[in-house]
Amino acid sequence: MDNFLDDRLDAIRAAGNFRSLAGTVTGIDFWSNDYLGLARSQVQRGDEGVWVDPVWSGATGSRSISGDDDSYNALERSIAAFHGYPAALMFNAGYTTNLGLFSALLKRGDTILYDELIHASCRDGIRLGFARGKRFPHNDLEETLAHTLKQGKNNGQLFVLTEGRFSMDGDVAPLAEMASLCKAYGAHLIVDEAHSGGLDGPEGRGLVAALGLQSEVFATIITFGKAFGAHGAVVLGTQSLREYLINTCRPFIYTTGPAPSQWRGVADAYNKLAVLHKERLSDLQRIIRQFREGMLSTGMADRLPPNEGPIQVVGFPGNEEVMLAEAACRKAGLLVKGIRSPTVPEGSERLRICLHAFNSTEEVNKLVNTLRGFG
């Protein structure tokens, strides 16, 4: 699927510019940016004033220089295996991940087709690349995506980009059908699983894993700031993709790597997921059912799209009406967000409600009863 990356990597090797991460390196430090030694300063523990061994608090540099460690590479391998991919590469944040992936991947002569509802970070990454970008109507496979794929990919690579679970609508992409189309027409499918990673699929492995599509999806982006309760993101794919990003991705090469605490936070998130996912997902599904059944009983079901996920959208057409609904919820002590145009198309203004496993029955009833006043 990604032979073109091997060709690009061979060109980098031929020029003598190939980079690889060093892992843990010992020696006298004359390369980090830890100028005052604060990243390795000893810390005091407890009331006794006992000094413990030095604890690294900062990364000290980019992972291409001093900011790498064997344990980081081991965690990336573990994450990749968990999601069913050969390799993973971690970034400081989800936004940076998408900027880096698309700006590095998209070359002149390439074409990327993307769902009109993709996240702003994806759009910005596409703008930084040099490919021709073309959006298609949300989840429209036959009339737009299939038609465009049939037109061919010119001389470059052809990519298709979607989200797994969409952040503003809460619905999911028809990934199996998209993967089949991409395979038929030689396109590379990329899936941003920011809102489905950690939530959907067995043990929170994501929608791609739930459908067993790893071998048919060129790259998956998993972010840790949503269901995982941590920070950062990884790109999942082949070893060639990982090496390609290490060598060409400017937001990866030219920034200080994640701090040790961030790596520990991600590792802890996966440990928690292994223990708590089944129970917490069951609680969340119960809350979602209660909310939707409550909205049905109040006669407001027509304002809800057929979405069974934690992101629930209640339509209040018009910026004034949606902000009145938001204000009523805030007055009742309910934190919801009114989404106005032009963030969403005019006429599709809505309250964006995120339901959680920790919400109580009483809290959901209060939300439904507050919204009842706008029915």
Short mmCIF file of C-alpha atoms in Angstrom, two decimals:
data_model
loop_
_atom_site.label_atom_id
_atom_site.label_comp_id
_atom_site.label_asym_id
_atom_site.label_seq_id
_atom_site.Cartn_x
_atom_site.Cartn_y
_atom_site.Cartn_z
CA MET A 1 0.00 0.00 0.00
CA ASP A 2 2.77 2.46 0.84
CA ASN A 3 5.51 1.49 -1.63
CA PHE A 4 5.69 5.13 -2.67
CA LEU A 5 6.99 5.91 0.82
CA ASP A 6 9.83 3.43 0.37
CA ASP A 7 10.76 5.22 -2.86
CA ARG A 8 10.77 8.55 -1.07
CA LEU A 9 12.84 7.09 1.79
CA ASP A 10 15.34 5.62 -0.68
CA ALA A 11 15.85 9.10 -2.11
CA ILE A 12 16.51 10.44 1.39
CA ARG A 13 19.03 7.66 2.03
CA ALA A 14 20.74 8.28 -1.31
CA ALA A 15 21.21 11.92 -0.33
CA GLY A 16 22.80 10.86 2.97
CA ASN A 17 20.06 12.54 5.02
CA PHE A 18 18.25 9.57 6.58
CA ARG A 19 17.38 10.04 10.26
CA SER A 20 16.56 7.45 12.89
CA LEU A 21 15.68 7.83 16.56
CA ALA A 22 18.47 6.90 18.92
CA GLY A 23 16.48 5.70 21.91
CA THR A 24 18.32 5.89 25.25
CA VAL A 25 21.82 7.33 24.88
CA THR A 26 24.26 7.61 27.80
CA GLY A 27 27.21 9.95 28.06
CA ILE A 28 28.17 13.46 29.06
CA ASP A 29 25.44 15.81 27.90
CA PHE A 30 26.64 18.39 25.41
CA TRP A 31 23.60 18.25 23.15
CA SER A 32 20.41 18.92 25.07
CA ASN A 33 18.71 22.30 25.52
CA ASP A 34 18.53 21.88 29.30
CA TYR A 35 20.79 24.93 29.81
CA LEU A 36 20.21 25.36 33.54
CA GLY A 37 19.83 21.68 34.33
CA LEU A 38 16.28 22.18 35.51
CA ALA A 39 14.93 19.21 33.55
CA ARG A 40 17.06 16.89 35.68
CA SER A 41 16.95 18.71 38.99
CA GLN A 42 16.44 16.63 42.11
CA VAL A 43 13.04 16.90 43.74
CA GLN A 44 12.12 16.89 47.41
CA ARG A 45 9.76 14.19 48.64
CA GLY A 46 7.46 14.49 51.62
CA ASP A 47 7.79 16.40 54.87
CA GLU A 48 11.05 14.68 55.78
CA GLY A 49 12.92 16.65 53.16
CA VAL A 50 14.46 13.50 51.68
CA TRP A 51 16.16 14.07 48.34
CA VAL A 52 15.53 11.37 45.79
CA ASP A 53 17.34 10.41 42.60
CA PRO A 54 17.11 12.92 39.75
CA VAL A 55 13.75 12.88 38.03
CA TRP A 56 13.58 14.14 34.47
CA SER A 57 10.79 16.69 34.10
CA GLY A 58 11.51 17.87 30.55
CA ALA A 59 12.34 16.26 27.21
CA THR A 60 15.42 18.55 26.79
CA GLY A 61 15.19 18.60 22.98
CA SER A 62 13.62 17.10 19.90
CA ARG A 63 13.47 13.33 19.65
CA SER A 64 15.92 13.58 16.75
CA ILE A 65 18.57 14.80 19.20
CA SER A 66 18.30 14.43 22.97
CA GLY A 67 14.59 13.89 23.56
CA ASP A 68 14.34 10.18 22.80
CA ASP A 69 14.44 7.14 25.07
CA ASP A 70 14.14 3.37 24.71
CA SER A 71 11.03 3.39 26.89
CA TYR A 72 9.31 5.83 24.51
CA ASN A 73 9.93 3.57 21.54
CA ALA A 74 8.72 0.58 23.53
CA LEU A 75 5.49 2.39 24.40
CA GLU A 76 4.94 3.28 20.74
CA ARG A 77 5.36 -0.38 19.78
CA SER A 78 2.87 -1.36 22.48
CA ILE A 79 0.35 1.23 21.28
CA ALA A 80 0.73 0.08 17.68
CA ALA A 81 0.16 -3.54 18.67
CA PHE A 82 -2.89 -2.61 20.76
CA HIS A 83 -4.54 -0.97 17.76
CA GLY A 84 -3.38 -3.67 15.33
CA TYR A 85 -0.76 -1.73 13.35
CA PRO A 86 2.93 -2.40 12.69
CA ALA A 87 4.16 0.97 13.99
CA ALA A 88 3.22 4.21 15.75
CA LEU A 89 4.79 7.65 16.15
CA MET A 90 3.79 9.97 18.98
CA PHE A 91 3.28 13.73 18.75
CA ASN A 92 2.80 16.37 21.43
CA ALA A 93 -0.81 17.14 20.47
CA GLY A 94 -3.53 16.07 18.06
CA TYR A 95 -3.47 19.38 16.18
CA THR A 96 0.28 19.11 15.63
CA THR A 97 -0.16 15.51 14.49
CA ASN A 98 -2.50 16.46 11.66
CA LEU A 99 -0.40 19.45 10.65
CA GLY A 100 2.65 17.22 10.48
CA LEU A 101 1.13 14.18 8.80
CA PHE A 102 -0.53 16.00 5.92
CA SER A 103 2.14 18.63 5.31
CA ALA A 104 4.77 15.86 5.07
CA LEU A 105 2.71 13.39 3.08
CA LEU A 106 1.06 15.52 0.39
CA LYS A 107 3.30 16.31 -2.58
CA ARG A 108 2.75 18.14 -5.85
CA GLY A 109 0.78 15.94 -8.19
CA ASP A 110 -1.01 14.19 -5.30
CA THR A 111 -4.75 14.53 -4.66
CA ILE A 112 -6.60 14.29 -1.36
CA LEU A 113 -10.38 13.89 -1.12
CA TYR A 114 -11.76 14.81 2.28
CA ASP A 115 -15.10 14.81 4.03
CA GLU A 116 -16.45 18.34 4.36
CA LEU A 117 -16.78 17.92 8.15
CA ILE A 118 -13.16 17.02 8.92
CA HIS A 119 -11.48 18.86 11.78
CA ALA A 120 -9.83 22.24 11.25
CA SER A 121 -6.40 20.75 12.02
CA CYS A 122 -6.76 18.40 9.04
CA ARG A 123 -7.71 21.30 6.79
CA ASP A 124 -4.71 23.29 7.99
CA GLY A 125 -2.39 20.34 7.40
CA ILE A 126 -3.74 19.94 3.86
CA ARG A 127 -3.12 23.65 3.20
CA LEU A 128 0.51 23.21 4.27
CA GLY A 129 0.95 20.35 1.81
CA PHE A 130 1.16 20.70 -1.95
CA ALA A 131 -1.54 18.29 -3.06
CA ARG A 132 -4.78 19.21 -4.77
CA GLY A 133 -7.53 19.05 -2.18
CA LYS A 134 -11.16 18.33 -2.96
CA ARG A 135 -13.89 17.99 -0.37
CA PHE A 136 -16.92 15.77 -0.72
CA PRO A 137 -20.33 16.08 1.01
CA HIS A 138 -20.49 14.45 4.41
CA ASN A 139 -20.43 10.63 4.16
CA ASP A 140 -21.44 10.85 0.48
CA LEU A 141 -19.88 7.77 -1.09
CA GLU A 142 -21.70 7.12 -4.32
CA GLU A 143 -22.43 10.44 -5.98
CA THR A 144 -19.23 12.23 -5.03
CA LEU A 145 -16.46 10.07 -3.63
CA ALA A 146 -16.93 7.11 -5.96
CA HIS A 147 -17.36 9.41 -8.96
CA THR A 148 -14.14 11.29 -8.17
CA LEU A 149 -12.18 8.11 -7.57
CA LYS A 150 -13.27 6.77 -10.95
CA GLN A 151 -11.71 9.81 -12.61
CA GLY A 152 -8.28 8.48 -11.68
CA LYS A 153 -5.39 9.86 -9.68
CA ASN A 154 -3.37 11.60 -12.40
CA ASN A 155 0.35 11.08 -11.87
CA GLY A 156 0.52 11.30 -8.09
CA GLN A 157 -0.81 9.54 -5.04
CA LEU A 158 -4.51 9.60 -4.20
CA PHE A 159 -5.66 9.92 -0.58
CA VAL A 160 -9.08 9.87 1.06
CA LEU A 161 -9.55 11.41 4.51
CA THR A 162 -12.40 11.02 6.96
CA GLU A 163 -13.03 10.98 10.70
CA GLY A 164 -14.12 7.83 12.50
CA ARG A 165 -16.68 9.58 14.71
CA PHE A 166 -17.33 13.20 13.76
CA SER A 167 -16.80 15.80 16.45
CA MET A 168 -19.68 18.17 15.67
CA ASP A 169 -22.34 15.67 14.56
CA GLY A 170 -21.37 12.59 16.57
CA ASP A 171 -22.11 10.19 13.70
CA VAL A 172 -19.65 7.69 12.24
CA ALA A 173 -18.17 7.27 8.79
CA PRO A 174 -19.03 4.22 6.63
CA LEU A 175 -15.46 3.00 6.92
CA ALA A 176 -15.91 -0.48 5.44
CA GLU A 177 -17.49 0.93 2.29
CA MET A 178 -14.87 3.65 2.03
CA ALA A 179 -12.06 1.12 2.41
CA SER A 180 -13.54 -0.99 -0.39
CA LEU A 181 -13.75 2.03 -2.71
CA CYS A 182 -10.19 3.06 -1.91
CA LYS A 183 -8.90 -0.44 -2.55
CA ALA A 184 -10.72 -0.62 -5.87
CA TYR A 185 -9.29 2.66 -7.13
CA GLY A 186 -5.82 2.59 -5.59
CA ALA A 187 -6.42 5.32 -3.01
CA HIS A 188 -4.90 5.54 0.47
CA LEU A 189 -7.51 5.84 3.24
CA ILE A 190 -6.66 7.95 6.30
CA VAL A 191 -8.94 7.94 9.36
CA ASP A 192 -8.83 10.48 12.17
CA GLU A 193 -10.08 8.59 15.23
CA ALA A 194 -9.86 11.51 17.66
CA HIS A 195 -13.40 10.88 18.97
CA SER A 196 -13.59 7.11 18.45
CA GLY A 197 -10.19 5.98 19.72
CA GLY A 198 -10.45 4.83 23.34
CA LEU A 199 -14.24 4.70 23.03
CA ASP A 200 -15.33 2.47 20.16
CA GLY A 201 -14.27 -1.05 19.32
CA PRO A 202 -13.03 -3.86 21.56
CA GLU A 203 -11.32 -2.39 24.63
CA GLY A 204 -11.44 1.04 22.98
CA ARG A 205 -9.18 0.09 20.07
CA GLY A 206 -11.20 2.28 17.68
CA LEU A 207 -13.56 1.85 14.76
CA VAL A 208 -10.86 0.76 12.32
CA ALA A 209 -9.93 -2.08 14.67
CA ALA A 210 -13.57 -2.92 15.32
CA LEU A 211 -14.03 -3.51 11.59
CA GLY A 212 -10.65 -5.23 11.12
CA LEU A 213 -9.58 -2.68 8.51
CA GLN A 214 -6.01 -2.04 9.65
CA SER A 215 -4.47 -3.57 6.51
CA GLU A 216 -6.73 -1.41 4.32
CA VAL A 217 -6.27 1.90 6.15
CA PHE A 218 -3.06 3.70 5.26
CA ALA A 219 -2.93 5.72 8.49
CA THR A 220 -5.02 6.19 11.61
CA ILE A 221 -4.67 9.13 13.99
CA ILE A 222 -5.40 8.38 17.65
CA THR A 223 -5.55 11.33 20.03
CA PHE A 224 -5.34 11.07 23.80
CA GLY A 225 -7.15 14.24 24.88
CA LYS A 226 -10.66 12.79 24.57
CA ALA A 227 -11.68 9.31 25.74
CA PHE A 228 -8.16 8.45 26.95
CA GLY A 229 -8.10 11.35 29.40
CA ALA A 230 -4.46 12.16 28.65
CA HIS A 231 -2.64 14.37 26.11
CA GLY A 232 -0.86 13.89 22.79
CA ALA A 233 -1.54 11.74 19.75
CA VAL A 234 -0.04 9.01 17.57
CA VAL A 235 -0.05 8.20 13.90
CA LEU A 236 -0.57 4.48 13.31
CA GLY A 237 0.64 2.82 10.12
CA THR A 238 3.51 0.86 8.65
CA GLN A 239 7.14 1.07 9.69
CA SER A 240 7.80 2.92 6.43
CA LEU A 241 5.28 5.59 7.38
CA ARG A 242 6.89 6.00 10.78
CA GLU A 243 10.36 6.35 9.25
CA TYR A 244 9.06 8.73 6.62
CA LEU A 245 7.56 11.04 9.25
CA ILE A 246 10.71 10.92 11.36
CA ASN A 247 12.63 12.12 8.30
CA THR A 248 10.23 14.63 6.74
CA CYS A 249 7.68 15.85 9.27
CA ARG A 250 8.70 19.36 10.30
CA PRO A 251 6.37 19.59 13.36
CA PHE A 252 8.03 16.39 14.62
CA ILE A 253 11.64 17.23 13.75
CA TYR A 254 11.74 20.85 14.84
CA THR A 255 9.99 20.76 18.19
CA THR A 256 10.88 19.56 21.67
CA GLY A 257 9.57 16.04 22.22
CA PRO A 258 6.85 15.10 24.71
CA ALA A 259 7.92 15.41 28.33
CA PRO A 260 8.45 12.25 30.40
CA SER A 261 5.27 13.01 32.33
CA GLN A 262 3.31 13.04 29.07
CA TRP A 263 4.65 9.62 28.10
CA ARG A 264 3.74 8.31 31.57
CA GLY A 265 0.27 9.82 31.25
CA VAL A 266 -0.33 8.02 27.96
CA ALA A 267 0.93 4.73 29.39
CA ASP A 268 -1.35 5.17 32.41
CA ALA A 269 -4.29 5.89 30.11
CA TYR A 270 -3.87 2.57 28.33
CA ASN A 271 -3.56 0.78 31.67
CA LYS A 272 -6.81 2.37 32.87
CA LEU A 273 -8.52 1.53 29.60
CA ALA A 274 -7.66 -2.15 29.98
CA VAL A 275 -9.28 -2.24 33.42
CA LEU A 276 -12.20 0.18 33.10
CA HIS A 277 -13.34 0.30 29.48
CA LYS A 278 -16.03 -2.38 29.62
CA GLU A 279 -17.67 -1.03 32.77
CA ARG A 280 -17.44 2.64 31.80
CA LEU A 281 -18.73 2.00 28.28
CA SER A 282 -21.73 0.18 29.71
CA ASP A 283 -22.44 3.13 32.00
CA LEU A 284 -22.11 5.55 29.09
CA GLN A 285 -24.48 3.57 26.89
CA ARG A 286 -27.05 3.57 29.67
CA ILE A 287 -26.78 7.37 29.94
CA ILE A 288 -27.13 7.78 26.17
CA ARG A 289 -30.27 5.62 26.13
CA GLN A 290 -31.75 7.58 29.02
CA PHE A 291 -31.11 10.91 27.29
CA ARG A 292 -32.59 9.83 23.96
CA GLU A 293 -35.61 8.17 25.57
CA GLY A 294 -36.15 11.30 27.64
CA MET A 295 -36.04 13.49 24.55
CA LEU A 296 -38.54 11.16 22.87
CA SER A 297 -40.92 11.42 25.82
CA THR A 298 -40.81 15.23 25.66
CA GLY A 299 -41.66 15.26 21.96
CA MET A 300 -38.24 16.59 20.99
CA ALA A 301 -36.89 13.50 19.25
CA ASP A 302 -37.27 15.26 15.90
CA ARG A 303 -34.45 17.58 16.92
CA LEU A 304 -32.05 14.64 17.34
CA PRO A 305 -30.20 12.89 14.49
CA PRO A 306 -30.13 9.06 14.62
CA ASN A 307 -26.88 8.95 16.56
CA GLU A 308 -26.22 6.52 19.41
CA GLY A 309 -22.85 7.96 20.46
CA PRO A 310 -21.84 10.23 23.35
CA ILE A 311 -21.91 13.37 21.20
CA GLN A 312 -25.58 14.30 20.99
CA VAL A 313 -26.77 17.15 18.79
CA VAL A 314 -30.02 19.00 19.50
CA GLY A 315 -31.06 21.23 16.62
CA PHE A 316 -31.99 24.86 17.33
CA PRO A 317 -31.98 26.60 13.93
CA GLY A 318 -30.83 30.20 14.12
CA ASN A 319 -28.00 31.73 16.11
CA GLU A 320 -30.37 33.59 18.43
CA GLU A 321 -32.42 30.51 19.30
CA VAL A 322 -29.44 28.27 19.96
CA MET A 323 -27.84 30.85 22.25
CA LEU A 324 -31.10 31.24 24.18
CA ALA A 325 -31.12 27.47 24.68
CA GLU A 326 -27.49 27.55 25.81
CA ALA A 327 -28.23 30.38 28.25
CA ALA A 328 -31.16 28.45 29.75
CA CYS A 329 -28.96 25.42 30.28
CA ARG A 330 -26.21 27.51 31.84
CA LYS A 331 -28.73 29.16 34.18
CA ALA A 332 -29.75 25.66 35.28
CA GLY A 333 -26.11 24.78 35.96
CA LEU A 334 -25.76 22.63 32.84
CA LEU A 335 -22.63 23.09 30.79
CA VAL A 336 -23.47 22.64 27.12
CA LYS A 337 -22.21 24.49 24.06
CA GLY A 338 -24.26 26.27 21.44
CA ILE A 339 -22.74 25.88 17.97
CA ARG A 340 -23.59 28.80 15.70
CA SER A 341 -23.16 29.48 12.03
CA PRO A 342 -20.75 29.86 10.28
CA THR A 343 -19.06 27.13 12.39
CA VAL A 344 -21.92 24.98 11.12
CA PRO A 345 -24.05 25.78 8.03
CA GLU A 346 -26.76 28.38 8.50
CA GLY A 347 -29.96 26.69 9.56
CA SER A 348 -28.18 23.79 11.27
CA GLU A 349 -27.27 25.56 14.51
CA ARG A 350 -27.36 23.18 17.44
CA LEU A 351 -26.53 22.44 21.04
CA ARG A 352 -23.59 20.06 21.23
CA ILE A 353 -24.04 17.83 24.27
CA CYS A 354 -21.36 15.41 25.42
CA LEU A 355 -22.65 12.62 27.62
CA HIS A 356 -20.35 10.78 30.03
CA ALA A 357 -20.18 7.56 31.98
CA PHE A 358 -20.06 9.63 35.19
CA ASN A 359 -23.26 11.59 34.54
CA SER A 360 -26.04 10.60 36.93
CA THR A 361 -29.67 9.77 36.18
CA GLU A 362 -30.71 12.94 37.99
CA GLU A 363 -28.35 15.09 35.91
CA VAL A 364 -29.70 13.69 32.64
CA ASN A 365 -33.29 14.24 33.80
CA LYS A 366 -32.44 17.85 34.62
CA LEU A 367 -30.96 18.34 31.16
CA VAL A 368 -33.99 16.84 29.42
CA ASN A 369 -36.41 18.87 31.52
CA THR A 370 -34.52 22.07 30.78
CA LEU A 371 -34.62 21.39 27.06
CA ARG A 372 -38.33 20.56 27.33
CA GLY A 373 -39.01 24.29 27.59
CA PHE A 374 -37.86 24.71 23.99
CA GLY A 375 -39.90 21.82 22.58
#
